[in-house]
């Protein structure tokens, strides 16, 4: 392979597409020789073989040109071998081997497998994603006796088990009537709103027409994705009528302000663009739904938010148990961190003691009967609270302890341990929906 390369190298050099192989970057080109030689011959060229190649090049020639030409030649050899393998016509008996060493077009194989698997998963989900058409009339707070002009809007949703459609609350807010259309169909079906949770920005729709449910499969809920895991957001954003798929990775998982409901619930930040019309569409990882697209960060590029599975499950479970939306719980407290050393000493907190300071209590909450201002909340349901108000979430991630409170069902109780006047006291507090206890 290293004999008589003059003409072949010159021809291959003219076809070489890699800028890093050019003589102006001989060091990188030298490494490329080793890599391409390994791919072409199954091993790294020895110094003696490289010297032989160098001295066999017609003079005058620079070391950079030598490396460029050799790399180009080996690249050409690899490309020819890969093409022969794909056609089933290897140089040695049709097995695609060079010098007795079999090579494979690994990059092409991986690309085909990844694209095939990703497309198969999304293709199955496309049939479960619907476009929602809403005619709404919002109240006029300046003229309460009349409503605002009727408004048409579109959004996205997807089918879940039980012949139901999950979408965002703001997609169907103040609705007069709602229509849905399946992917690949031109027929619109009338839908009824079964339940709306403005606090968590979720809603459930039902369609009575049985023709709508033909050849449609529900999507299953998965788990909370980890950081840097890839997700695909499917929906019908503005700018077109067909379905759209946007890919991104998970950037952050933490409680976030929900714009529609003005509540603080767990949310997932992704770097995929979520535009108007995407709202209510599923965020898919593999063949599972890991969230529902619902808002973006105004003034920032490629920062979107999806509602995670724990919030979705909590909403659906409440609707299934009571037939209507029951809400998310709150303790009805306002707290502040206790990181200042002098503040900790003032409240007699030991070096191992951590918690948050109660600064305000809603009179409508059950905590109003038991807790006092200037109490230090040390733990919630046995989970210790740090001085900044966070708890351990998973691995090394931390989130505010409000997440534990919000995941409780209304009228459930929680054990709260507090520090009062230097003494630890434990209470059992009943929790109520967020809207009635928020301060």
PDB file of N, CA and C in Angstrom, residues 268-313:
ATOM      1  N   UNK A 268     -39.247  21.555  33.389  1.00  0.00           N
ATOM      2  CA  UNK A 268     -38.011  21.136  32.727  1.00  0.00           C
ATOM      3  C   UNK A 268     -37.672  22.159  31.654  1.00  0.00           C
ATOM      4  N   UNK A 269     -36.461  22.681  31.710  1.00  0.00           N
ATOM      5  CA  UNK A 269     -35.999  23.624  30.688  1.00  0.00           C
ATOM      6  C   UNK A 269     -35.234  22.868  29.613  1.00  0.00           C
ATOM      7  N   UNK A 270     -35.564  23.126  28.359  1.00  0.00           N
ATOM      8  CA  UNK A 270     -34.881  22.499  27.233  1.00  0.00           C
ATOM      9  C   UNK A 270     -34.414  23.584  26.273  1.00  0.00           C
ATOM     10  N   UNK A 271     -33.476  23.223  25.391  1.00  0.00           N
ATOM     11  CA  UNK A 271     -32.957  24.215  24.446  1.00  0.00           C
ATOM     12  C   UNK A 271     -33.647  24.139  23.094  1.00  0.00           C
ATOM     13  N   UNK A 272     -34.797  23.472  23.035  1.00  0.00           N
ATOM     14  CA  UNK A 272     -35.590  23.435  21.808  1.00  0.00           C
ATOM     15  C   UNK A 272     -36.563  24.607  21.792  1.00  0.00           C
ATOM     16  N   UNK A 273     -36.765  25.170  20.620  1.00  0.00           N
ATOM     17  CA  UNK A 273     -37.671  26.309  20.498  1.00  0.00           C
ATOM     18  C   UNK A 273     -39.115  25.852  20.663  1.00  0.00           C
ATOM     19  N   UNK A 274     -39.852  26.506  21.557  1.00  0.00           N
ATOM     20  CA  UNK A 274     -41.277  26.247  21.752  1.00  0.00           C
ATOM     21  C   UNK A 274     -42.017  27.521  21.364  1.00  0.00           C
ATOM     22  N   UNK A 275     -42.718  27.468  20.240  1.00  0.00           N
ATOM     23  CA  UNK A 275     -43.385  28.637  19.688  1.00  0.00           C
ATOM     24  C   UNK A 275     -44.889  28.550  19.899  1.00  0.00           C
ATOM     25  N   UNK A 276     -45.612  29.663  19.741  1.00  0.00           N
ATOM     26  CA  UNK A 276     -47.070  29.605  19.840  1.00  0.00           C
ATOM     27  C   UNK A 276     -47.642  28.555  18.898  1.00  0.00           C
ATOM     28  N   UNK A 277     -48.511  27.726  19.408  1.00  0.00           N
ATOM     29  CA  UNK A 277     -49.046  26.603  18.649  1.00  0.00           C
ATOM     30  C   UNK A 277     -48.445  25.289  19.095  1.00  0.00           C
ATOM     31  N   UNK A 278     -47.213  25.321  19.616  1.00  0.00           N
ATOM     32  CA  UNK A 278     -46.581  24.127  20.184  1.00  0.00           C
ATOM     33  C   UNK A 278     -47.208  23.737  21.514  1.00  0.00           C
ATOM     34  N   UNK A 279     -47.852  24.683  22.166  1.00  0.00           N
ATOM     35  CA  UNK A 279     -48.388  24.444  23.506  1.00  0.00           C
ATOM     36  C   UNK A 279     -49.316  23.233  23.518  1.00  0.00           C
ATOM     37  N   UNK A 280     -49.087  22.342  24.464  1.00  0.00           N
ATOM     38  CA  UNK A 280     -49.889  21.135  24.595  1.00  0.00           C
ATOM     39  C   UNK A 280     -49.305  19.934  23.903  1.00  0.00           C
ATOM     40  N   UNK A 281     -48.282  20.132  23.068  1.00  0.00           N
ATOM     41  CA  UNK A 281     -47.665  19.017  22.371  1.00  0.00           C
ATOM     42  C   UNK A 281     -46.761  18.209  23.282  1.00  0.00           C
ATOM     43  N   UNK A 282     -46.572  16.922  23.001  1.00  0.00           N
ATOM     44  CA  UNK A 282     -45.741  16.078  23.859  1.00  0.00           C
ATOM     45  C   UNK A 282     -44.258  16.279  23.619  1.00  0.00           C
ATOM     46  N   UNK A 283     -43.476  16.143  24.678  1.00  0.00           N
ATOM     47  CA  UNK A 283     -42.022  16.055  24.588  1.00  0.00           C
ATOM     48  C   UNK A 283     -41.676  14.585  24.742  1.00  0.00           C
ATOM     49  N   UNK A 284     -41.078  13.999  23.726  1.00  0.00           N
ATOM     50  CA  UNK A 284     -40.903  12.553  23.650  1.00  0.00           C
ATOM     51  C   UNK A 284     -39.435  12.190  23.783  1.00  0.00           C
ATOM     52  N   UNK A 285     -39.170  11.150  24.567  1.00  0.00           N
ATOM     53  CA  UNK A 285     -37.837  10.569  24.673  1.00  0.00           C
ATOM     54  C   UNK A 285     -37.999   9.067  24.510  1.00  0.00           C
ATOM     55  N   UNK A 286     -37.452   8.530  23.425  1.00  0.00           N
ATOM     56  CA  UNK A 286     -37.695   7.128  23.119  1.00  0.00           C
ATOM     57  C   UNK A 286     -39.122   6.965  22.635  1.00  0.00           C
ATOM     58  N   UNK A 287     -39.874   6.094  23.305  1.00  0.00           N
ATOM     59  CA  UNK A 287     -41.286   5.917  22.976  1.00  0.00           C
ATOM     60  C   UNK A 287     -42.190   6.374  24.109  1.00  0.00           C
ATOM     61  N   UNK A 288     -41.665   7.208  25.015  1.00  0.00           N
ATOM     62  CA  UNK A 288     -42.425   7.685  26.168  1.00  0.00           C
ATOM     63  C   UNK A 288     -42.528   9.207  26.145  1.00  0.00           C
ATOM     64  N   UNK A 289     -43.598   9.700  26.739  1.00  0.00           N
ATOM     65  CA  UNK A 289     -43.775  11.139  26.911  1.00  0.00           C
ATOM     66  C   UNK A 289     -43.131  11.556  28.223  1.00  0.00           C
ATOM     67  N   UNK A 290     -42.239  12.532  28.181  1.00  0.00           N
ATOM     68  CA  UNK A 290     -41.562  13.012  29.388  1.00  0.00           C
ATOM     69  C   UNK A 290     -42.008  14.415  29.773  1.00  0.00           C
ATOM     70  N   UNK A 291     -42.920  15.000  29.000  1.00  0.00           N
ATOM     71  CA  UNK A 291     -43.389  16.329  29.353  1.00  0.00           C
ATOM     72  C   UNK A 291     -44.362  16.873  28.335  1.00  0.00           C
ATOM     73  N   UNK A 292     -44.946  18.022  28.674  1.00  0.00           N
ATOM     74  CA  UNK A 292     -45.880  18.733  27.797  1.00  0.00           C
ATOM     75  C   UNK A 292     -45.349  20.149  27.595  1.00  0.00           C
ATOM     76  N   UNK A 293     -45.141  20.540  26.348  1.00  0.00           N
ATOM     77  CA  UNK A 293     -44.654  21.890  26.051  1.00  0.00           C
ATOM     78  C   UNK A 293     -45.690  22.918  26.479  1.00  0.00           C
ATOM     79  N   UNK A 294     -45.235  24.014  27.134  1.00  0.00           N
ATOM     80  CA  UNK A 294     -46.231  24.975  27.598  1.00  0.00           C
ATOM     81  C   UNK A 294     -45.780  26.431  27.589  1.00  0.00           C
ATOM     82  N   UNK A 295     -44.495  26.743  27.600  1.00  0.00           N
ATOM     83  CA  UNK A 295     -44.109  28.153  27.585  1.00  0.00           C
ATOM     84  C   UNK A 295     -42.640  28.271  27.207  1.00  0.00           C
ATOM     85  N   UNK A 296     -42.233  29.503  26.872  1.00  0.00           N
ATOM     86  CA  UNK A 296     -40.828  29.784  26.614  1.00  0.00           C
ATOM     87  C   UNK A 296     -40.412  31.001  27.420  1.00  0.00           C
ATOM     88  N   UNK A 297     -39.132  31.326  27.350  1.00  0.00           N
ATOM     89  CA  UNK A 297     -38.604  32.472  28.077  1.00  0.00           C
ATOM     90  C   UNK A 297     -38.568  33.669  27.143  1.00  0.00           C
ATOM     91  N   UNK A 298     -39.364  34.670  27.454  1.00  0.00           N
ATOM     92  CA  UNK A 298     -39.456  35.846  26.597  1.00  0.00           C
ATOM     93  C   UNK A 298     -38.119  36.575  26.536  1.00  0.00           C
ATOM     94  N   UNK A 299     -37.705  36.937  25.322  1.00  0.00           N
ATOM     95  CA  UNK A 299     -36.460  37.662  25.124  1.00  0.00           C
ATOM     96  C   UNK A 299     -35.232  36.790  25.012  1.00  0.00           C
ATOM     97  N   UNK A 300     -35.388  35.480  25.153  1.00  0.00           N
ATOM     98  CA  UNK A 300     -34.257  34.550  25.041  1.00  0.00           C
ATOM     99  C   UNK A 300     -34.493  33.603  23.871  1.00  0.00           C
ATOM    100  N   UNK A 301     -33.411  33.109  23.298  1.00  0.00           N
ATOM    101  CA  UNK A 301     -33.506  32.201  22.167  1.00  0.00           C
ATOM    102  C   UNK A 301     -33.331  30.760  22.621  1.00  0.00           C
ATOM    103  N   UNK A 302     -34.169  29.891  22.062  1.00  0.00           N
ATOM    104  CA  UNK A 302     -34.066  28.449  22.287  1.00  0.00           C
ATOM    105  C   UNK A 302     -34.090  28.078  23.768  1.00  0.00           C
ATOM    106  N   UNK A 303     -34.968  28.712  24.518  1.00  0.00           N
ATOM    107  CA  UNK A 303     -35.210  28.317  25.903  1.00  0.00           C
ATOM    108  C   UNK A 303     -36.703  28.050  26.038  1.00  0.00           C
ATOM    109  N   UNK A 304     -37.047  26.792  26.141  1.00  0.00           N
ATOM    110  CA  UNK A 304     -38.439  26.398  26.292  1.00  0.00           C
ATOM    111  C   UNK A 304     -38.630  25.590  27.554  1.00  0.00           C
ATOM    112  N   UNK A 305     -39.881  25.446  27.966  1.00  0.00           N
ATOM    113  CA  UNK A 305     -40.193  24.718  29.192  1.00  0.00           C
ATOM    114  C   UNK A 305     -41.276  23.686  28.915  1.00  0.00           C
ATOM    115  N   UNK A 306     -41.134  22.537  29.553  1.00  0.00           N
ATOM    116  CA  UNK A 306     -42.135  21.484  29.454  1.00  0.00           C
ATOM    117  C   UNK A 306     -42.578  21.082  30.854  1.00  0.00           C
ATOM    118  N   UNK A 307     -43.846  20.701  30.962  1.00  0.00           N
ATOM    119  CA  UNK A 307     -44.401  20.243  32.234  1.00  0.00           C
ATOM    120  C   UNK A 307     -43.970  18.801  32.443  1.00  0.00           C
ATOM    121  N   UNK A 308     -43.296  18.473  33.539  1.00  0.00           N
ATOM    122  CA  UNK A 308     -42.764  17.120  33.725  1.00  0.00           C
ATOM    123  C   UNK A 308     -43.845  16.119  34.120  1.00  0.00           C
ATOM    124  N   UNK A 309     -43.474  14.853  34.060  1.00  0.00           N
ATOM    125  CA  UNK A 309     -44.410  13.760  34.318  1.00  0.00           C
ATOM    126  C   UNK A 309     -44.997  13.789  35.728  1.00  0.00           C
ATOM    127  N   UNK A 310     -44.230  14.082  36.809  1.00  0.00           N
ATOM    128  CA  UNK A 310     -44.855  14.121  38.139  1.00  0.00           C
ATOM    129  C   UNK A 310     -46.033  15.083  38.226  1.00  0.00           C
ATOM    130  N   UNK A 311     -45.925  16.240  37.601  1.00  0.00           N
ATOM    131  CA  UNK A 311     -47.031  17.202  37.609  1.00  0.00           C
ATOM    132  C   UNK A 311     -48.202  16.666  36.787  1.00  0.00           C
ATOM    133  N   UNK A 312     -47.904  16.034  35.652  1.00  0.00           N
ATOM    134  CA  UNK A 312     -48.959  15.470  34.806  1.00  0.00           C
ATOM    135  C   UNK A 312     -49.699  14.363  35.542  1.00  0.00           C
ATOM    136  N   UNK A 313     -48.962  13.458  36.162  1.00  0.00           N
ATOM    137  CA  UNK A 313     -49.596  12.354  36.894  1.00  0.00           C
ATOM    138  C   UNK A 313     -50.459  12.880  38.037  1.00  0.00           C
TER     139      UNK A 313
END
